[in-house]
Coordinates of C-alpha atoms in Angstrom, one line a residue:
F1 CA 8.8 -65.5 69.8
P2 CA 11.2 -63.9 68.2
Y3 CA 9.0 -60.4 67.8
V4 CA 8.1 -61.3 71.8
F5 CA 12.1 -61.4 72.6
F6 CA 13.0 -58.4 70.4
L7 CA 11.1 -56.2 72.1
F8 CA 11.7 -57.0 75.4
F9 CA 15.2 -57.0 74.3
C10 CA 13.8 -53.4 73.2
F11 CA 12.6 -52.9 76.8
L12 CA 15.4 -54.2 78.2
I13 CA 17.7 -51.6 76.7
L14 CA 15.8 -48.5 76.9
H15 CA 15.2 -49.0 80.8
T16 CA 18.7 -49.4 80.7
I17 CA 19.0 -45.5 79.1
Y18 CA 16.1 -44.8 81.1
I19 CA 18.1 -44.8 84.7
Y20 CA 21.9 -43.9 83.1
I21 CA 19.8 -40.9 82.0
Y22 CA 18.4 -40.7 85.8
I23 CA 21.3 -41.1 87.2
Y24 CA 23.1 -38.6 85.3
F25 CA 20.7 -36.2 86.0
L26 CA 21.1 -36.8 90.0
L27 CA 24.8 -36.6 89.0
I28 CA 24.6 -32.9 88.1
F29 CA 21.7 -31.5 90.6
N30 CA 22.6 -33.1 93.7
T31 CA 25.9 -34.8 94.0
A32 CA 26.2 -35.6 97.3
Y33 CA 23.7 -38.3 97.2
V34 CA 22.4 -41.4 94.4
P35 CA 20.5 -44.3 95.2
R36 CA 21.8 -47.3 95.7
S37 CA 19.5 -49.3 94.6
E38 CA 19.7 -47.5 91.2
V39 CA 23.0 -48.1 90.8
V40 CA 23.1 -51.6 91.6
L41 CA 19.9 -51.5 89.2
L42 CA 21.9 -50.0 86.5
Y43 CA 25.0 -52.6 86.9
I44 CA 22.7 -55.8 86.8
L45 CA 20.4 -54.4 83.2
I46 CA 24.4 -53.3 81.8
S47 CA 25.7 -56.6 82.8
S48 CA 22.5 -58.4 81.6
I49 CA 22.4 -56.7 78.1
S50 CA 26.1 -57.4 77.2
L51 CA 25.1 -61.2 78.5
L52 CA 22.8 -61.5 76.0
T53 CA 24.6 -59.6 72.9
V54 CA 27.6 -61.9 74.0
A55 CA 25.3 -65.1 73.8
L56 CA 23.6 -64.1 70.3
N57 CA 26.3 -62.6 68.0
L58 CA 28.1 -66.0 70.1
L59 CA 25.5 -67.9 68.4
V60 CA 26.0 -66.4 65.1
I61 CA 29.4 -66.8 64.6
I62 CA 29.4 -70.7 65.5
S63 CA 26.8 -71.0 63.5
I64 CA 28.1 -70.0 60.7
S65 CA 31.7 -71.2 61.1
H66 CA 30.6 -75.0 61.9
Y67 CA 28.3 -75.6 59.0
R68 CA 29.2 -75.7 55.7
Q69 CA 26.2 -74.9 54.3
L70 CA 25.7 -71.6 55.6
R71 CA 29.0 -70.4 54.8
T72 CA 27.5 -68.4 51.9
P73 CA 29.1 -64.4 50.6
T74 CA 26.0 -62.8 52.4
N75 CA 26.5 -65.4 56.2
L76 CA 30.1 -64.1 55.5
F77 CA 29.0 -60.0 56.1
L78 CA 27.1 -61.0 58.7
L79 CA 29.7 -63.4 60.4
S80 CA 32.6 -60.2 60.3
L81 CA 29.4 -58.4 61.9
A82 CA 28.6 -60.4 64.3
V83 CA 32.5 -60.2 65.6
S84 CA 32.5 -57.1 65.7
D85 CA 29.0 -56.8 67.9
F86 CA 30.3 -59.6 70.0
L87 CA 33.8 -57.6 70.7
V88 CA 31.2 -54.2 71.6
G89 CA 29.2 -56.8 74.3
L90 CA 32.2 -58.5 75.3
L91 CA 34.8 -55.4 75.7
M92 CA 32.9 -52.2 75.5
M93 CA 29.3 -53.0 77.4
P94 CA 30.8 -54.3 80.9
V95 CA 33.6 -51.4 80.9
Q96 CA 30.7 -48.6 80.6
T97 CA 30.2 -49.5 84.5
V98 CA 33.4 -47.8 85.7
F99 CA 31.7 -44.9 84.4
I100 CA 28.7 -45.2 86.6
D101 CA 30.5 -44.1 89.7
D102 CA 31.9 -40.9 87.2
C103 CA 35.7 -41.8 88.2
W104 CA 38.0 -43.8 86.1
I105 CA 40.5 -45.8 87.9
L106 CA 42.4 -47.8 85.2
G107 CA 44.8 -45.4 84.3
D108 CA 45.7 -43.6 81.4
L109 CA 46.9 -46.0 78.8
V110 CA 43.8 -48.2 79.4
C111 CA 41.6 -45.1 78.8
A112 CA 43.6 -44.9 76.5
M113 CA 43.6 -48.3 74.7
Y114 CA 39.8 -48.1 75.6
C115 CA 39.1 -45.5 73.4
L116 CA 40.7 -46.6 70.0
L117 CA 39.4 -50.6 70.5
A118 CA 35.9 -48.5 71.0
Y119 CA 36.1 -46.5 67.9
I120 CA 37.6 -50.0 65.5
V121 CA 35.4 -51.9 66.8
T122 CA 32.2 -49.5 66.4
T123 CA 33.1 -48.4 63.3
A124 CA 34.1 -52.2 62.1
S125 CA 30.6 -52.8 63.0
V126 CA 29.1 -49.5 60.7
G127 CA 31.6 -50.9 58.2
N128 CA 30.1 -54.6 57.9
M129 CA 26.5 -52.9 57.8
V130 CA 27.3 -50.8 54.4
L131 CA 28.9 -54.2 53.0
I132 CA 25.7 -56.0 53.7
S133 CA 23.6 -53.5 52.2
V134 CA 25.8 -53.6 48.8
D135 CA 25.5 -57.3 49.1
R136 CA 22.1 -57.5 49.4
Y137 CA 21.7 -54.3 46.5
V138 CA 23.4 -56.9 43.8
A139 CA 21.7 -59.8 44.7
I140 CA 18.1 -57.9 44.2
C141 CA 18.5 -55.3 41.4
D142 CA 21.5 -57.1 39.6
P143 CA 20.5 -61.1 40.4
L144 CA 22.0 -62.5 36.9
C145 CA 25.6 -61.2 37.9
Y146 CA 26.2 -62.0 41.8
P147 CA 27.6 -64.9 41.6
T148 CA 29.8 -63.0 39.3
K149 CA 30.5 -60.3 40.8
V150 CA 30.0 -61.6 44.7
T151 CA 32.4 -64.3 45.2
L152 CA 33.9 -66.1 48.3
R153 CA 37.3 -64.3 47.7
R154 CA 35.8 -61.2 46.7
V155 CA 33.7 -61.1 50.3
K156 CA 36.8 -62.0 52.4
V157 CA 38.6 -59.3 51.1
G158 CA 36.0 -56.6 51.3
V159 CA 35.5 -58.0 55.1
Y160 CA 39.6 -57.4 55.5
L161 CA 39.6 -53.7 54.5
C162 CA 36.7 -53.2 56.1
W163 CA 38.6 -53.7 59.8
I164 CA 42.2 -53.1 58.2
C165 CA 40.1 -49.2 57.3
S166 CA 38.7 -49.0 60.6
V167 CA 42.5 -49.5 62.6
L168 CA 43.9 -46.9 60.7
C169 CA 41.2 -44.1 60.7
S170 CA 40.8 -45.3 64.2
S171 CA 44.8 -44.9 65.3
L172 CA 44.8 -41.6 62.9
I173 CA 42.0 -40.1 64.8
Q174 CA 42.9 -40.5 68.2
K175 CA 46.6 -40.5 67.6
D176 CA 47.5 -37.3 70.3
S177 CA 45.7 -39.8 72.7
L178 CA 47.7 -42.4 71.7
I179 CA 51.1 -40.7 72.1
Q180 CA 50.7 -38.9 75.2
P181 CA 47.6 -40.9 77.2
G182 CA 45.6 -38.8 79.6
R183 CA 46.4 -35.1 77.9
Y184 CA 43.4 -34.0 78.3
N185 CA 42.0 -35.3 81.1
S186 CA 41.2 -32.3 83.5
C187 CA 41.7 -34.4 86.8
H188 CA 42.6 -37.4 88.2
G189 CA 40.6 -40.5 87.6
D190 CA 39.2 -39.0 84.3
C191 CA 39.1 -40.7 81.0
A192 CA 38.4 -38.0 78.4
L193 CA 38.7 -37.8 74.2
V194 CA 38.9 -34.8 72.3
L195 CA 37.8 -34.2 69.2
N196 CA 39.4 -30.5 67.7
Y197 CA 36.5 -29.2 64.8
I198 CA 38.6 -31.3 61.6
T199 CA 38.9 -34.5 62.9
G200 CA 35.3 -34.2 64.5
A201 CA 34.3 -33.5 60.8
V202 CA 36.6 -36.0 59.2
D203 CA 35.3 -38.1 61.9
L204 CA 31.6 -37.6 61.2
V205 CA 31.7 -37.9 57.3
L206 CA 33.9 -41.5 57.6
T207 CA 31.3 -43.0 60.4
F208 CA 28.0 -41.8 59.7
I209 CA 27.3 -39.1 56.8
G210 CA 29.0 -41.2 54.6
P211 CA 27.7 -45.2 55.6
I212 CA 24.1 -43.6 56.6
T213 CA 23.7 -42.4 53.6
V214 CA 25.5 -45.5 51.2
I215 CA 23.2 -47.4 53.3
I216 CA 19.5 -45.1 53.0
V217 CA 19.8 -45.2 49.5
L218 CA 21.0 -48.7 48.5
Y219 CA 18.6 -50.3 50.9
M220 CA 15.2 -47.9 49.0
R221 CA 16.7 -49.2 45.7
V222 CA 16.6 -52.5 47.0
F223 CA 12.8 -52.0 48.7
V224 CA 11.2 -50.7 45.5
V225 CA 12.9 -53.3 42.8
A226 CA 11.7 -55.6 45.8
V227 CA 8.4 -54.1 46.1
S228 CA 8.2 -53.7 42.6
Q229 CA 9.3 -58.1 41.9
A230 CA 6.5 -58.7 43.9
R231 CA 3.7 -56.9 42.5
A232 CA 5.0 -58.6 39.2
M233 CA 5.0 -61.9 41.0
R234 CA 1.3 -61.2 42.0
S235 CA 0.0 -60.2 38.9
H236 CA 1.6 -63.8 37.0
I237 CA 0.1 -65.7 39.3
V238 CA -3.8 -64.2 39.3
S239 CA -3.3 -64.1 35.7
D240 CA -2.3 -67.9 34.8
T241 CA -4.3 -69.6 37.8
L242 CA -7.1 -67.3 38.6
Q243 CA -6.7 -68.2 42.7
P244 CA -6.6 -65.6 45.0
S245 CA -4.1 -67.6 47.1
G246 CA -0.8 -65.7 45.2
T247 CA -2.4 -62.8 46.2
G248 CA -1.6 -63.0 49.6
T249 CA 2.0 -65.4 48.9
A250 CA 2.5 -61.3 47.0
K251 CA 1.4 -59.1 50.5
K252 CA 3.5 -60.7 52.5
S253 CA 6.7 -60.9 50.0
E254 CA 5.8 -56.8 50.4
L255 CA 5.3 -56.9 54.5
K256 CA 8.1 -58.4 54.8
A257 CA 10.5 -56.4 52.7
A258 CA 9.0 -53.1 54.2
R259 CA 9.8 -54.6 58.3
T260 CA 13.2 -55.6 57.4
L261 CA 14.0 -52.7 56.0
G262 CA 12.1 -50.1 58.4
I263 CA 13.8 -51.6 61.2
V264 CA 17.1 -51.9 60.0
I265 CA 17.3 -48.2 58.9
V266 CA 15.6 -46.4 62.2
M267 CA 17.2 -48.7 64.3
F268 CA 20.2 -47.7 63.2
V269 CA 19.5 -43.6 62.5
I270 CA 18.3 -44.0 66.4
C271 CA 21.5 -45.9 68.0
V272 CA 23.8 -43.9 66.0
C273 CA 22.5 -40.2 65.4
P274 CA 22.2 -39.3 69.2
Y275 CA 26.3 -39.4 69.4
Y276 CA 26.4 -37.2 66.5
Y277 CA 24.3 -34.4 68.1
P278 CA 27.8 -32.7 69.5
S279 CA 29.6 -32.6 65.8
F280 CA 26.5 -31.2 64.3
A281 CA 26.0 -29.3 66.9
G282 CA 29.6 -27.6 66.4
Q283 CA 30.4 -28.9 70.2
E284 CA 34.0 -30.6 71.0
T285 CA 33.9 -34.0 72.1
S286 CA 35.3 -33.2 75.3
T287 CA 32.2 -31.1 76.7
Q288 CA 29.8 -33.0 78.3
A289 CA 31.5 -36.4 79.1
S290 CA 29.0 -38.1 80.8
Y291 CA 26.0 -37.0 78.6
L292 CA 28.2 -38.5 75.9
R293 CA 29.0 -41.4 77.7
I294 CA 25.1 -41.7 77.6
L295 CA 25.2 -41.1 73.9
L296 CA 28.1 -43.6 73.2
W297 CA 25.9 -46.2 75.1
M298 CA 22.7 -45.8 73.0
F299 CA 25.7 -46.5 69.9
Y300 CA 26.4 -49.8 71.9
C301 CA 22.7 -50.4 71.8
N302 CA 23.2 -51.2 68.0
S303 CA 25.8 -53.7 68.5
S304 CA 22.8 -55.1 70.8
L305 CA 19.8 -55.2 68.1
N306 CA 21.7 -56.6 65.2
P307 CA 22.0 -60.3 65.6
L308 CA 17.9 -59.4 66.3
I309 CA 17.8 -58.4 62.8
Y310 CA 20.0 -59.4 60.7
A311 CA 20.6 -63.2 61.9
F312 CA 17.6 -64.1 64.4
F313 CA 14.6 -63.8 61.9
Y314 CA 16.7 -66.3 60.0
P315 CA 14.6 -70.0 59.8
W316 CA 18.2 -71.3 59.3
F317 CA 19.6 -69.3 62.9
R318 CA 16.2 -70.9 64.9
K319 CA 17.2 -73.9 63.3
S320 CA 21.5 -73.6 64.3
V321 CA 20.5 -72.3 67.7
K322 CA 18.3 -75.3 68.1
L323 CA 21.0 -77.9 67.1
I324 CA 23.5 -75.9 69.7
V325 CA 21.6 -75.9 72.6
T326 CA 20.9 -79.8 72.2
L327 CA 24.6 -80.2 71.9
Q328 CA 23.9 -81.8 68.6
I329 CA 26.4 -79.8 67.4
L330 CA 29.1 -81.9 68.5
Q331 CA 28.3 -84.8 67.2
P332 CA 30.8 -86.8 64.6
G333 CA 29.8 -85.2 61.0
S334 CA 27.2 -82.5 62.2
C335 CA 29.2 -79.9 60.2
G336 CA 27.5 -81.1 57.5
T337 CA 23.9 -80.8 59.1
N338 CA 21.2 -79.4 55.9
I339 CA 20.4 -75.9 57.7
L340 CA 18.7 -74.6 55.4

């Protein structure tokens, strides 16, 4: 069931992007007419993805916050990630419907605050992914020191610093727009954010090149160590028991590690890379606003996939969802339920 749901969710996202691009080209080549059915369909798709994003991340938040057994260092990183992705689904995605008619009607101040909040939330989401990769690196590559290096106190400090740095960096990058909202708008009803070459380069390094380099390097190291450990366990089991069952278990471990790491890296790159293409091409981010909105929507889709990648395939998550849906979570003492 999780795999079917994951494929359905990916189809929903890709179809939304397709409709978005279709309407974008209609606005370019035939601004006088856009089929109303296409616009309504896009509203429905964006609303559906936003609702699913909010619901999935809310389930993660409730599960980790309520059940004491789930309050581990790793799950605290997942909780922080779920909070940032929850805000993307609750605040960022619905506002994208305002851009469908290519006209901003909420005023310059709201536009500036929306751009700031979008930067904060998406930067925090990427930062949380980096923290998760560091956590997994220490857990697998240095397991003996993991309990002393990764404590609940240090994890909380790391999460707080992630959000504080996201707020500070986003505010500095957009200080001109915050001081004078609407200064880059070319006409009434426009909501534009302009980053010059220096600011764009800093943004590119802090929110893309740096994080993705850390994630790929650490995850590849984790993958190599996990595969070598799985092969060592297989050889040990085969030599001791002379039974073929250990081989099957080891292969499952190798495939699971490869699948998980592949999904994490590929989905992150697919969703994030297109958004930074103008920076790589040396363009200012004020050009081709509608085109950038499509890329921003793809960036947001990473928040839709994160709960599926990081939490949906965990057995404890499926069990906690069952307890939440059946309202057993409301029973006295349910926070001490054995989830693992």
